[in-house]
Short mmCIF file of C-alpha atoms and ligand atoms in Angstrom, two decimals:
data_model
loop_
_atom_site.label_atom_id
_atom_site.label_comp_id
_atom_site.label_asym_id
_atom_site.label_seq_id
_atom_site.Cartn_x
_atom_site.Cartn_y
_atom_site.Cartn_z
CA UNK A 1 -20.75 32.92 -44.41
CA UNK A 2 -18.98 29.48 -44.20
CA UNK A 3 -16.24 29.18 -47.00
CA UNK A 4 -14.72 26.14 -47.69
CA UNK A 5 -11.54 25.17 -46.30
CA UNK A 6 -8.17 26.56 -47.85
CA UNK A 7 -6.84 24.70 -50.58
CA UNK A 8 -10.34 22.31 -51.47
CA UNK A 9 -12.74 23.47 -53.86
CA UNK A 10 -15.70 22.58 -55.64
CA UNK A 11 -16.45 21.24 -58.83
CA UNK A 12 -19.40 23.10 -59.84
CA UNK A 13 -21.91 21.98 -62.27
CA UNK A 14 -20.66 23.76 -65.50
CA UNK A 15 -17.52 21.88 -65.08
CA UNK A 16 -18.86 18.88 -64.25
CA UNK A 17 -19.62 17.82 -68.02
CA UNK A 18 -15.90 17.91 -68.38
CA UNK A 19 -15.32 15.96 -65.82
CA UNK A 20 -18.02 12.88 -67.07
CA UNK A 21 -16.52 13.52 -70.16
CA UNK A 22 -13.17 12.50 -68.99
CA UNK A 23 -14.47 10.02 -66.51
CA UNK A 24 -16.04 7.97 -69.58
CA UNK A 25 -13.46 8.27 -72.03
CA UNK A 26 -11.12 6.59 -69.34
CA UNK A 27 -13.78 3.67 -67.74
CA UNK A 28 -14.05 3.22 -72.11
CA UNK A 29 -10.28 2.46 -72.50
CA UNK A 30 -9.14 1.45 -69.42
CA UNK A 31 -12.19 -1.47 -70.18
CA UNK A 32 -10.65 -2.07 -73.82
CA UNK A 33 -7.51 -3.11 -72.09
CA UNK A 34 -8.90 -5.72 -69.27
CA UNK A 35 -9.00 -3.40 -66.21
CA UNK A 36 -11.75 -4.00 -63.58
CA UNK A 37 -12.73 -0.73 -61.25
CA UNK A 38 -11.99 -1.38 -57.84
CA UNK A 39 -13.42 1.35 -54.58
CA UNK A 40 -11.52 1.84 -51.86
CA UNK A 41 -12.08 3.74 -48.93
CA UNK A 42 -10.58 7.20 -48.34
CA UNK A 43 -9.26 6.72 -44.60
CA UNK A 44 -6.88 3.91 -43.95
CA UNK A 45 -4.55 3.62 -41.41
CA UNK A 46 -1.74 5.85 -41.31
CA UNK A 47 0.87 2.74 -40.88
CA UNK A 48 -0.22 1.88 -44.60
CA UNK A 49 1.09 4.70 -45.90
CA UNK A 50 4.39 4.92 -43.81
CA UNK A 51 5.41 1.97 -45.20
CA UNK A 52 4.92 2.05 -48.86
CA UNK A 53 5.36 5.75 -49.71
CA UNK A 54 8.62 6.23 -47.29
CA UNK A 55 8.99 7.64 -43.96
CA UNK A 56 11.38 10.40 -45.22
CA UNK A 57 9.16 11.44 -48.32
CA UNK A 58 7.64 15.09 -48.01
CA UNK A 59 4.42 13.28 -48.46
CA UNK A 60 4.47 11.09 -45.33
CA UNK A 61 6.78 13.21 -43.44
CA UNK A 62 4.86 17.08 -43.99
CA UNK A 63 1.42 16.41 -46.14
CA UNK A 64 -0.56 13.64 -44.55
CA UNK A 65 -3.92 14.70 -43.32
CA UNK A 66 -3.31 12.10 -39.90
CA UNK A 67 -5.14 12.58 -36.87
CA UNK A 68 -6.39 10.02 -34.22
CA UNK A 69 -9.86 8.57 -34.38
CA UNK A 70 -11.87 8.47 -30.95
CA UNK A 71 -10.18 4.97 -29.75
CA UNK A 72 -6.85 7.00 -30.80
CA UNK A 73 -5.61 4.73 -33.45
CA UNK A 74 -3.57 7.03 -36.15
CA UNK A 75 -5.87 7.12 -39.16
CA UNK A 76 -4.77 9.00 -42.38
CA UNK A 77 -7.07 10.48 -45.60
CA UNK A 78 -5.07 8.40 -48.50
CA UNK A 79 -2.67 10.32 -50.18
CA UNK A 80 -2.31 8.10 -53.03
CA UNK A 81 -4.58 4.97 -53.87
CA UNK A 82 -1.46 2.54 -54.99
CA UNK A 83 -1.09 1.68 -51.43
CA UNK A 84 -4.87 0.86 -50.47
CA UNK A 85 -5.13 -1.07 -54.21
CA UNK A 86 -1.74 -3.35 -53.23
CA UNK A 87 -3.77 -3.44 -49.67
CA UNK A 88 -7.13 -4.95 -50.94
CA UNK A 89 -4.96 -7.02 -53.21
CA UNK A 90 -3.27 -8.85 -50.15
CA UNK A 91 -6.35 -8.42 -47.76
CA UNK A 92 -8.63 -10.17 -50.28
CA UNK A 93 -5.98 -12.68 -51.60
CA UNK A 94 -6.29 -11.52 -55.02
CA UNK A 95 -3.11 -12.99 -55.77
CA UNK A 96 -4.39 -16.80 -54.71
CA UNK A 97 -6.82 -17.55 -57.68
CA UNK A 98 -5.26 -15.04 -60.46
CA UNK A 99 -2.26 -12.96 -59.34
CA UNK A 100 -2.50 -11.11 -62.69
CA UNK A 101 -5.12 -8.36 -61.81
CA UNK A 102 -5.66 -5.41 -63.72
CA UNK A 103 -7.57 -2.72 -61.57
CA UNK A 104 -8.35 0.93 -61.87
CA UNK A 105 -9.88 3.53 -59.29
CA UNK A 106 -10.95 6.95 -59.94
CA UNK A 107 -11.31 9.06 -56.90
CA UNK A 108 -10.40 11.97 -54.15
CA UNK A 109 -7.20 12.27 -52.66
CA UNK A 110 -5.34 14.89 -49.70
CA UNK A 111 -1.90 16.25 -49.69
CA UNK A 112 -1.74 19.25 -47.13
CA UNK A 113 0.56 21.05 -49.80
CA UNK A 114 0.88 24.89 -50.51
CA UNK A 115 -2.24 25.71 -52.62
CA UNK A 116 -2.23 27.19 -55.99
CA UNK A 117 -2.76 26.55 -59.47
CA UNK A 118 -3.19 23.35 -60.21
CA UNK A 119 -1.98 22.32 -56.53
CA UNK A 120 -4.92 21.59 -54.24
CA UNK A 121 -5.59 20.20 -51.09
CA UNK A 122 -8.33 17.81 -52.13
CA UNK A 123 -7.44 16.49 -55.65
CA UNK A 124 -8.58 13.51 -57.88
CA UNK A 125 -6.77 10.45 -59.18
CA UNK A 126 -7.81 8.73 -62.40
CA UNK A 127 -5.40 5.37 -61.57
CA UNK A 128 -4.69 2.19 -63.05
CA UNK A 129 -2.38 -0.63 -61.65
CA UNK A 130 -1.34 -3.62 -62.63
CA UNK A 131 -0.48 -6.40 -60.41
CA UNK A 132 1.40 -9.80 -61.27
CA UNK A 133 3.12 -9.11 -64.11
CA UNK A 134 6.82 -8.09 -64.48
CA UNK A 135 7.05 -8.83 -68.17
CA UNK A 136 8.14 -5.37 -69.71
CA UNK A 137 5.64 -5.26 -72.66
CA UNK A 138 3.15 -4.58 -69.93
CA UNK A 139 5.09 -1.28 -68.94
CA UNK A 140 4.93 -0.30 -72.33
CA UNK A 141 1.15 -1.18 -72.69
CA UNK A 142 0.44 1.23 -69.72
CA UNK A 143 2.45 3.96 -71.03
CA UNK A 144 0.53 3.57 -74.14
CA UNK A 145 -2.59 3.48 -72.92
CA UNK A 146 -2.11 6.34 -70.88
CA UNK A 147 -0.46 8.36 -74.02
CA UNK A 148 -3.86 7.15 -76.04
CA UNK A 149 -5.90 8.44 -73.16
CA UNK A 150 -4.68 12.34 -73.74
CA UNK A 151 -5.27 11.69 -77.60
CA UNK A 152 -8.51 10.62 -77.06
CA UNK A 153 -9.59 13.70 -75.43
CA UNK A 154 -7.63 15.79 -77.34
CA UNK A 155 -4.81 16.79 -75.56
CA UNK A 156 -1.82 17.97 -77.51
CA UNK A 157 0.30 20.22 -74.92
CA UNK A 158 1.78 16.39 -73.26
CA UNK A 159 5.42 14.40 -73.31
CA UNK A 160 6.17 11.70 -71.72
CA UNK A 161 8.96 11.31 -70.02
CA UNK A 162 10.39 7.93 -68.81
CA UNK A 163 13.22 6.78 -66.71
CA UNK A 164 14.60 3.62 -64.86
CA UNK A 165 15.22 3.84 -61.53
CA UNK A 166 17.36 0.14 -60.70
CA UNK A 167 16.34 -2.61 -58.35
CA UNK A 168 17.49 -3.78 -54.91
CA UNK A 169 20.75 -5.58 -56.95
CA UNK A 170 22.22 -2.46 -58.72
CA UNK A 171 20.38 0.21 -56.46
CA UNK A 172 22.92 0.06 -53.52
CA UNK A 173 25.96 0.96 -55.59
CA UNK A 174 24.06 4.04 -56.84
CA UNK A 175 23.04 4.74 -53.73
CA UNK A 176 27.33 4.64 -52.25
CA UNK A 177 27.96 6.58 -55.63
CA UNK A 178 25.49 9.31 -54.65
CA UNK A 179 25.86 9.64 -50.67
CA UNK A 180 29.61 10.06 -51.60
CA UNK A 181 28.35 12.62 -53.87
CA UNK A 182 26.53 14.02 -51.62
CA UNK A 183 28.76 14.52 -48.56
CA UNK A 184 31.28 16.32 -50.89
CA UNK A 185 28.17 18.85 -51.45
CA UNK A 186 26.72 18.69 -47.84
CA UNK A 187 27.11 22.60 -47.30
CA UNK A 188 24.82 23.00 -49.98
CA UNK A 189 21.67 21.01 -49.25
CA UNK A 190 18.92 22.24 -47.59
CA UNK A 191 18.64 21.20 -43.84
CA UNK A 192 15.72 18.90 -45.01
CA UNK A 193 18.20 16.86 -47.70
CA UNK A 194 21.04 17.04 -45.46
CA UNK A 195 19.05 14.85 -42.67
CA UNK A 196 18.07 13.00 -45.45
CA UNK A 197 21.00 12.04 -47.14
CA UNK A 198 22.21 9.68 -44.81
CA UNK A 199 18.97 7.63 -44.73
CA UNK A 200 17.37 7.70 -48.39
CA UNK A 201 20.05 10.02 -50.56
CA UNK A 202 17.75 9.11 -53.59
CA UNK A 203 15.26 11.81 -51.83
CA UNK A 204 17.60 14.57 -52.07
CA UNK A 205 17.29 13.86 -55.94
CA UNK A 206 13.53 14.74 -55.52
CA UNK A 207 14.38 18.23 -53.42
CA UNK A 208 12.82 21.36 -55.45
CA UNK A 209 14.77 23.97 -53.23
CA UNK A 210 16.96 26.14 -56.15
CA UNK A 211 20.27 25.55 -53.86
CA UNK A 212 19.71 21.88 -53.84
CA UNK A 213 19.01 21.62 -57.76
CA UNK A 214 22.07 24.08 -58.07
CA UNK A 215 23.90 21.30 -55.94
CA UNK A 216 22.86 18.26 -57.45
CA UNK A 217 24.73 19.24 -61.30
CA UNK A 218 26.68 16.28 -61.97
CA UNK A 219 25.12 14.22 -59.69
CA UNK A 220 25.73 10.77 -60.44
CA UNK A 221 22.43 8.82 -62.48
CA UNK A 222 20.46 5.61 -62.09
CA UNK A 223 20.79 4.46 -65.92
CA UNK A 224 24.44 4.32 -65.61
CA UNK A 225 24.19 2.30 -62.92
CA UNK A 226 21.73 -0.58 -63.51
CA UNK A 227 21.77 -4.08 -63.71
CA UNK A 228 21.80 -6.43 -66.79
CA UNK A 229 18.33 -7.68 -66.22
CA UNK A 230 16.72 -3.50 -65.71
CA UNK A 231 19.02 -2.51 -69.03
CA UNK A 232 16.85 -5.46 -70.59
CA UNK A 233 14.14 -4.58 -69.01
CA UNK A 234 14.30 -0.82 -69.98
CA UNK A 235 15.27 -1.20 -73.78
CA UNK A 236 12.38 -3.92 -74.39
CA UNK A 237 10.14 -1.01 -72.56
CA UNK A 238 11.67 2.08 -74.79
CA UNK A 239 11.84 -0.27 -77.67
CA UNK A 240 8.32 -1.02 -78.17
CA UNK A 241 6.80 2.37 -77.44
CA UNK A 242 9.74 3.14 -80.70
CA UNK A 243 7.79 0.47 -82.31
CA UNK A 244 4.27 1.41 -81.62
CA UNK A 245 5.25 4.89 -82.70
CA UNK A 246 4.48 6.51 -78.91
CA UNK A 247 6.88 9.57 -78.45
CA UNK A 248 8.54 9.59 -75.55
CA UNK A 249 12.27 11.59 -73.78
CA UNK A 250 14.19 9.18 -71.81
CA UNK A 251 14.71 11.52 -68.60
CA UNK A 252 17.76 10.42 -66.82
CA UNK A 253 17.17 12.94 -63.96
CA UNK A 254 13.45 11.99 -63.54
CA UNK A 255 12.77 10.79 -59.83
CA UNK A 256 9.86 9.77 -57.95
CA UNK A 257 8.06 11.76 -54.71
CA UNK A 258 7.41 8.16 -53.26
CA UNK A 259 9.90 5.30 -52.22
CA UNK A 260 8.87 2.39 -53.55
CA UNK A 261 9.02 2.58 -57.36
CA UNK A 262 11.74 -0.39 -58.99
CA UNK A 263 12.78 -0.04 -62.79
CA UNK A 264 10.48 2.15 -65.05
CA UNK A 265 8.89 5.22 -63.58
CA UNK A 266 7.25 7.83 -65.81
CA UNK A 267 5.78 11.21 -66.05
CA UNK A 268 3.53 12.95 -68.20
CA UNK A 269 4.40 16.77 -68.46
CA UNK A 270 2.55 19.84 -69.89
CA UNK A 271 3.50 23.40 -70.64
CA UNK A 272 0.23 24.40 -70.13
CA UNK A 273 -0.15 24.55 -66.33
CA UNK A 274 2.85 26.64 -65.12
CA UNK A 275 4.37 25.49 -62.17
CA UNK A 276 2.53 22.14 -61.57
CA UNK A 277 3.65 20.43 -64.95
CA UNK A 278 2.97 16.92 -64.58
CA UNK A 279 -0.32 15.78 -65.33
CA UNK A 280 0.41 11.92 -64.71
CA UNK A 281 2.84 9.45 -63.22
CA UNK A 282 4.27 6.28 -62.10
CA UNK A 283 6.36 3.41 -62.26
CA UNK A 284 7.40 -0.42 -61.41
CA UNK A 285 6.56 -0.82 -57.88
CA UNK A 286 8.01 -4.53 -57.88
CA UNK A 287 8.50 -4.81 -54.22
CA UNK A 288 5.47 -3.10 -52.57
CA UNK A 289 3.28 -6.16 -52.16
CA UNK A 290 5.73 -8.11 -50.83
CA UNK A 291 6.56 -5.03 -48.10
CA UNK A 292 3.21 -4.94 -47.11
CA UNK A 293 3.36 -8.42 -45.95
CA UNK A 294 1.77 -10.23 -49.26
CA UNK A 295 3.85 -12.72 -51.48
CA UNK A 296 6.57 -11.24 -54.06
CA UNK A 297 4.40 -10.39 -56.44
CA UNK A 298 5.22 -7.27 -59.18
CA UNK A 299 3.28 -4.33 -60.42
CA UNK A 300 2.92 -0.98 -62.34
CA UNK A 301 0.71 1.31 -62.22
CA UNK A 302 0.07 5.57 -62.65
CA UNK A 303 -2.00 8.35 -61.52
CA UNK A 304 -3.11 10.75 -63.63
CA UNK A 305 -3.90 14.13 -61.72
CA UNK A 306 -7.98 14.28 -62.77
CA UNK A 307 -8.44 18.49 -61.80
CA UNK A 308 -4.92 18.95 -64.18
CA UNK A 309 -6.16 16.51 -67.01
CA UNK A 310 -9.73 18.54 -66.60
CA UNK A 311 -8.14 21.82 -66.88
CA UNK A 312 -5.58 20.90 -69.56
CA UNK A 313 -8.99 19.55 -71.52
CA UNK A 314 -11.24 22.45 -71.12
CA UNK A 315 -8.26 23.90 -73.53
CA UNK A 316 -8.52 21.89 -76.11
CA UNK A 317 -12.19 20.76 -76.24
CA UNK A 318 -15.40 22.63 -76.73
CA UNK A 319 -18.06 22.17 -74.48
CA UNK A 320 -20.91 20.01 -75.07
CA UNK A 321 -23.36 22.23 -73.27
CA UNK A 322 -26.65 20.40 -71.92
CA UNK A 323 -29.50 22.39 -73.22
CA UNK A 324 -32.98 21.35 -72.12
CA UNK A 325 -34.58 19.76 -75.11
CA UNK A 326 -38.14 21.25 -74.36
CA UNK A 327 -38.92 23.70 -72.09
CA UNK A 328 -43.06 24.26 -70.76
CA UNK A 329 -44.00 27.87 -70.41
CA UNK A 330 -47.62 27.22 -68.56
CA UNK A 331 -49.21 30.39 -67.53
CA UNK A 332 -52.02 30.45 -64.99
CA UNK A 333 -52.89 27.09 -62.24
CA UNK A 334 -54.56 25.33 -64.52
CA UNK A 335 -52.30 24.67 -67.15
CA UNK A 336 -48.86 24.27 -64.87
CA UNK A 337 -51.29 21.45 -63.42
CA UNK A 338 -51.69 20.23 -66.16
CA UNK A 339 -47.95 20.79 -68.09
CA UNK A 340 -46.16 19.40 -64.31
CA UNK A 341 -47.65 15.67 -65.52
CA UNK A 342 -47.05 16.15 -68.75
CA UNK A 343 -43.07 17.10 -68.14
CA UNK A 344 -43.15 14.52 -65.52
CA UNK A 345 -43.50 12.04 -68.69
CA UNK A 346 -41.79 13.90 -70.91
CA UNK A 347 -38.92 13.50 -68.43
CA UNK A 348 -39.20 9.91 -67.91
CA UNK A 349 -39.49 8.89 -71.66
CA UNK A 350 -35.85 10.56 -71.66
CA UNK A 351 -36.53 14.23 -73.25
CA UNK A 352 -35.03 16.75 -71.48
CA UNK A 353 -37.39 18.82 -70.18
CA UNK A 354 -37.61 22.10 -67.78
CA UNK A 355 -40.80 23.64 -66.51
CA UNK A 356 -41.35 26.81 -64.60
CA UNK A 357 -43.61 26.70 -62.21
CA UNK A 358 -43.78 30.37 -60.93
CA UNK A 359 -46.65 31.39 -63.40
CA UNK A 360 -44.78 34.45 -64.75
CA UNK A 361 -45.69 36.15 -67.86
CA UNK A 362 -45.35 34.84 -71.27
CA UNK A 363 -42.59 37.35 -72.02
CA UNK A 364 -40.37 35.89 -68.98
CA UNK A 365 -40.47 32.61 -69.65
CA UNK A 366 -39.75 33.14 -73.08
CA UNK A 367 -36.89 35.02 -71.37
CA UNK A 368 -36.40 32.24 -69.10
CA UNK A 369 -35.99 29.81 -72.50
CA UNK A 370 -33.34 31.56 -74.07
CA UNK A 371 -31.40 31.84 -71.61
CA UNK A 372 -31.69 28.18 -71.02
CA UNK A 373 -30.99 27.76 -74.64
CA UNK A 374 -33.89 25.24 -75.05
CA UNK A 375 -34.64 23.76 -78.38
CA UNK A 376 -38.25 24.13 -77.98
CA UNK A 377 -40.62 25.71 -75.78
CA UNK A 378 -44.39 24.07 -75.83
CA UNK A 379 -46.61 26.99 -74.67
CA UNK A 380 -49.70 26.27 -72.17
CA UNK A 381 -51.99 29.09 -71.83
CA UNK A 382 -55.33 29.06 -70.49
CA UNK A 383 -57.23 29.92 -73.46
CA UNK A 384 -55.36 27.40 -75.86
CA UNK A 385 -55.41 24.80 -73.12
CA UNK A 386 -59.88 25.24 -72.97
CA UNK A 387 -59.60 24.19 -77.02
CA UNK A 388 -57.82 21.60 -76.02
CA UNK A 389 -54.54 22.03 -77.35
CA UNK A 390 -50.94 23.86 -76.85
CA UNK A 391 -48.33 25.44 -78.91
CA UNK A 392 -44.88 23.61 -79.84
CA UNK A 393 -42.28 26.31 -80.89
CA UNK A 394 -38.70 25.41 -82.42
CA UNK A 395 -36.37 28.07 -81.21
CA UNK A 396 -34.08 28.00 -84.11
CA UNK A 397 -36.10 27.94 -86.97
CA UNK A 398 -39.26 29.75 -84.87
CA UNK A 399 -41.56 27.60 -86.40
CA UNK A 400 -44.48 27.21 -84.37
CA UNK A 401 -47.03 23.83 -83.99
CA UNK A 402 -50.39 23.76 -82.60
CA UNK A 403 -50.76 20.31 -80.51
CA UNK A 404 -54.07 18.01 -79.63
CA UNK A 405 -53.87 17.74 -75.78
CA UNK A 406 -55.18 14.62 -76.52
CA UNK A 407 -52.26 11.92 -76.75
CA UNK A 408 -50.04 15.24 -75.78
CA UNK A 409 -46.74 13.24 -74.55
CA UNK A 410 -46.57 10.92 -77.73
CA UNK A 411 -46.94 13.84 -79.88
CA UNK A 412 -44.60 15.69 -78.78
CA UNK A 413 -41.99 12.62 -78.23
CA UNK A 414 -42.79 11.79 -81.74
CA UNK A 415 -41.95 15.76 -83.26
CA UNK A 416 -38.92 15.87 -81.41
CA UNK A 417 -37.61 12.36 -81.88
CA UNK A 418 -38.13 13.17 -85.88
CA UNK A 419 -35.69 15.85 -85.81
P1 HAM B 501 2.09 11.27 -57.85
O1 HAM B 501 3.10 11.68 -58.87
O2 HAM B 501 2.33 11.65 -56.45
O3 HAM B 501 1.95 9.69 -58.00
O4 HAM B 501 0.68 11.82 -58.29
C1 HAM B 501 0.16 11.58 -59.59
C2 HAM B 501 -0.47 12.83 -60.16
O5 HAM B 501 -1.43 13.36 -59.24
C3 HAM B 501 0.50 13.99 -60.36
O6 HAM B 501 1.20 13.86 -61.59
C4 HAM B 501 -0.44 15.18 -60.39
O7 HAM B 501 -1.01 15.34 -61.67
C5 HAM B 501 -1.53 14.77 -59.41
N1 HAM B 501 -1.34 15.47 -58.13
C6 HAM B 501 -0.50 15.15 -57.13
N2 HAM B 501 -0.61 16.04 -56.12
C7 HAM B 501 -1.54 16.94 -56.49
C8 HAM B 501 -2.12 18.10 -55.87
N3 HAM B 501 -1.76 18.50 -54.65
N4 HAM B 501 -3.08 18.78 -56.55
C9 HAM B 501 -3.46 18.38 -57.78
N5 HAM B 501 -2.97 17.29 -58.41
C10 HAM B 501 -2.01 16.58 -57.77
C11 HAM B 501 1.11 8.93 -57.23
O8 HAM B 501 0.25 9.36 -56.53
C12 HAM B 501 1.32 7.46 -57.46
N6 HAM B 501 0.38 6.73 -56.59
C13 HAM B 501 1.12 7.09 -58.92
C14 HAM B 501 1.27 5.64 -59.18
C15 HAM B 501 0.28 4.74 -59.37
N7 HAM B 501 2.40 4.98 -59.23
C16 HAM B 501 2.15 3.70 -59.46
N8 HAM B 501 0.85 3.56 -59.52
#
């Protein structure tokens, strides 16, 4: 048998209530607050993501999914979706007309990372970005609407955690006060941070090998080191979520797995998952568009990890199953003839309906019903169906209806829209 491949999986139909469920709630809020869906395609060229995650990032450099198509061009299955939204944002000019644009994108991502829990190979993105806007109340809007998104479904087990992490003016002296941190502990990275260090020592601050965390104790911080205008920025940020009563740890030590976040990045966590504890993330990103060859432009924007959120969910929510609402046991030719146009109606006057056509006894489709848990079962027999009428059973009260063939469809719409 063919199995799927390591580290992908399915989403099966029993859990894909759960994931509508979440789907709607988010296209609901994310609506509320003036965001547009944008699709994007799931190969782009590997260049695209080079040059906005980071070269030396353990996405880029170990988890891409890159291969050559048949001309041999590199082509690469996205990652991320921040890079292909700031993409379509230059490629279509979006910035020309209204550079303010407020975009979300729910789909499939690939990071060839070590599967397990929570960690997959294929994995989905709920995202929203926005573009345009450096103004700080926006940060907090998005960190709001995020924290409103878990309420909405329920979610307790979360906590935000939010951090600044400088701009080009205060980020090189962090970056002096950490590599001279860091040759002083050189002995103790791992070979991957020490060939790091040199290039992009705000990496090593990322590393999740034990000896490197060990190492990195009194490592020197961002927040220390930022600029007037990202202080400002950061306290008008932390300030109103106080205000709008959002709780929230500021996380000095919080660091991003890509390069180009500027000022406010953000994670939410969960105890619920083990080892892969954030469920969500992101940050400023205020010189991405510009790096990708588009005008200065800023932007923010998260990713909330969709199989995490679904699995976090199915804890805290009850399933809304989807029983048939009717289900046709017809016994013999004659009346499945007659029941299949009958459900076919039934079905497109928006009744959920199930018919079994194998002709089995009474006793198994009953069977069949139950197991179904249908809220009614109309019975066609032969006999019943030569007086011209069938039999309309409620399942939970067992109260049973004898119905004129005659008008049949409007009857029964009519018994079962009365409940
Ligand atoms: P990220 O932190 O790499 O950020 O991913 C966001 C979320 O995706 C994570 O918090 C996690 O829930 C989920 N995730 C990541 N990798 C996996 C995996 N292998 N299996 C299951 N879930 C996973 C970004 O991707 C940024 N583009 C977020 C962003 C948007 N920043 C600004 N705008």
């Amino acid at each position: 048998m063919i199995q799927l491949i390591r580290g992908f999986k399915d989403i099966l139909p029993e859990e894909s209530a759960l994931w509508q469920h979440i789907e709607g709630i988010s296209r609901s809020l994310f609506q509320d607050f003036g965001f547009k869906e944008i699709r994007l395609p799931i190969l782009e060229r590997t260049e695209l993501f080079k040059r906005s995650i980071g070269e030396d990032t353990d996405i880029v450099e170990k988890e891409m999914y890159t291969f050559p198509d048949r001309k041999g061009d590199l082509i690469t299955l996205r990652p991320e979706a921040t890079a292909s939204i700031v993409r379509s944002y230059i490629q279509h000019k979006m910035y020309a007309a209204n550079p303010v644009r407020k975009l979300y994108t729910i789909g499939p991502m690939f990071r060839r990372e070590r599967p397990q829990k929570g960690r997959y190979r294929q994995f989905y993105q709920i995202n929203a970005e926005v573009l345009g806007v450096d103004s700080p109340f926006i940060d907090a809007q998005l960190i709001l609407m995020l924290v409103k998104l878990f309420d909405r479904l329920s979610v307790t087990d979360v906590s935000t955690h939010i951090n600044s992490l400088g701009c080009p003016a205060c980020r090189p002296e962090f970056k002096a006060a950490l590599s001279e941190f860091l040759s002083s502990k050189r002995d103790q990275l791992c070979e991957n941070c020490r060939n790091r260090s040199g290039r992009n020592p705000m990496r090593v601050l990322d590393c999740k090998v034990p000896s490197c965390r060990e190492a990195m104790t009194g490592a020197p911080v961002v927040l220390d080191y930022l600029c007037t205008d990202c202080r400002r920025h950061f306290e008008i940020v932390t300030h109103t979520l106080d205000r709008q009563k959002i709780p929230f740890k500021v996380d000095k030590h919080l660091v991003r797995g890509l390069d180009y976040y500027t000022r406010t990045a953000f994670e939410i966590l969960t105890g619920s998952l083990g080892a892969q504890n954030a469920v969500a993330g992101g940050g400023r990103y205020d010189g991405l568009v510009k790096a990708l060859g588009g005008p200065a432009q800023p932007a923010i924007g998260f990713a909330i990890g969709f199989d995490r959120l679904a699995e976090i969910t199915a804890l805290n929510n009850t399933l809304i199953e989807e029983k048939p609402e009717l289900f046709v046991a017809a016994m013999g030719e004659e009346s499945i003839a007659a029941a299949y146009e009958w459900v076919t109606d039934l079905c497109l006057s928006g009744i959920r309906t199930e018919i079994d056509f194998s002709g089995r006894s009474l006793k198994s489709l009953m069977k069949r019903a139950n197991r179904l848990n249908a809220a009614h079962v109309m019975i066609v027999g032969e006999n019943e169906l030569k007086q011209g009428s069938v039999i309309l059973r409620d399942m939970t009260t067992k109260e049973q209806k004898t119905i004129s063939v005659n008008g049949l469809v409007e009857n029964v719409k009519a018994l079962l829209k009365d409940r």
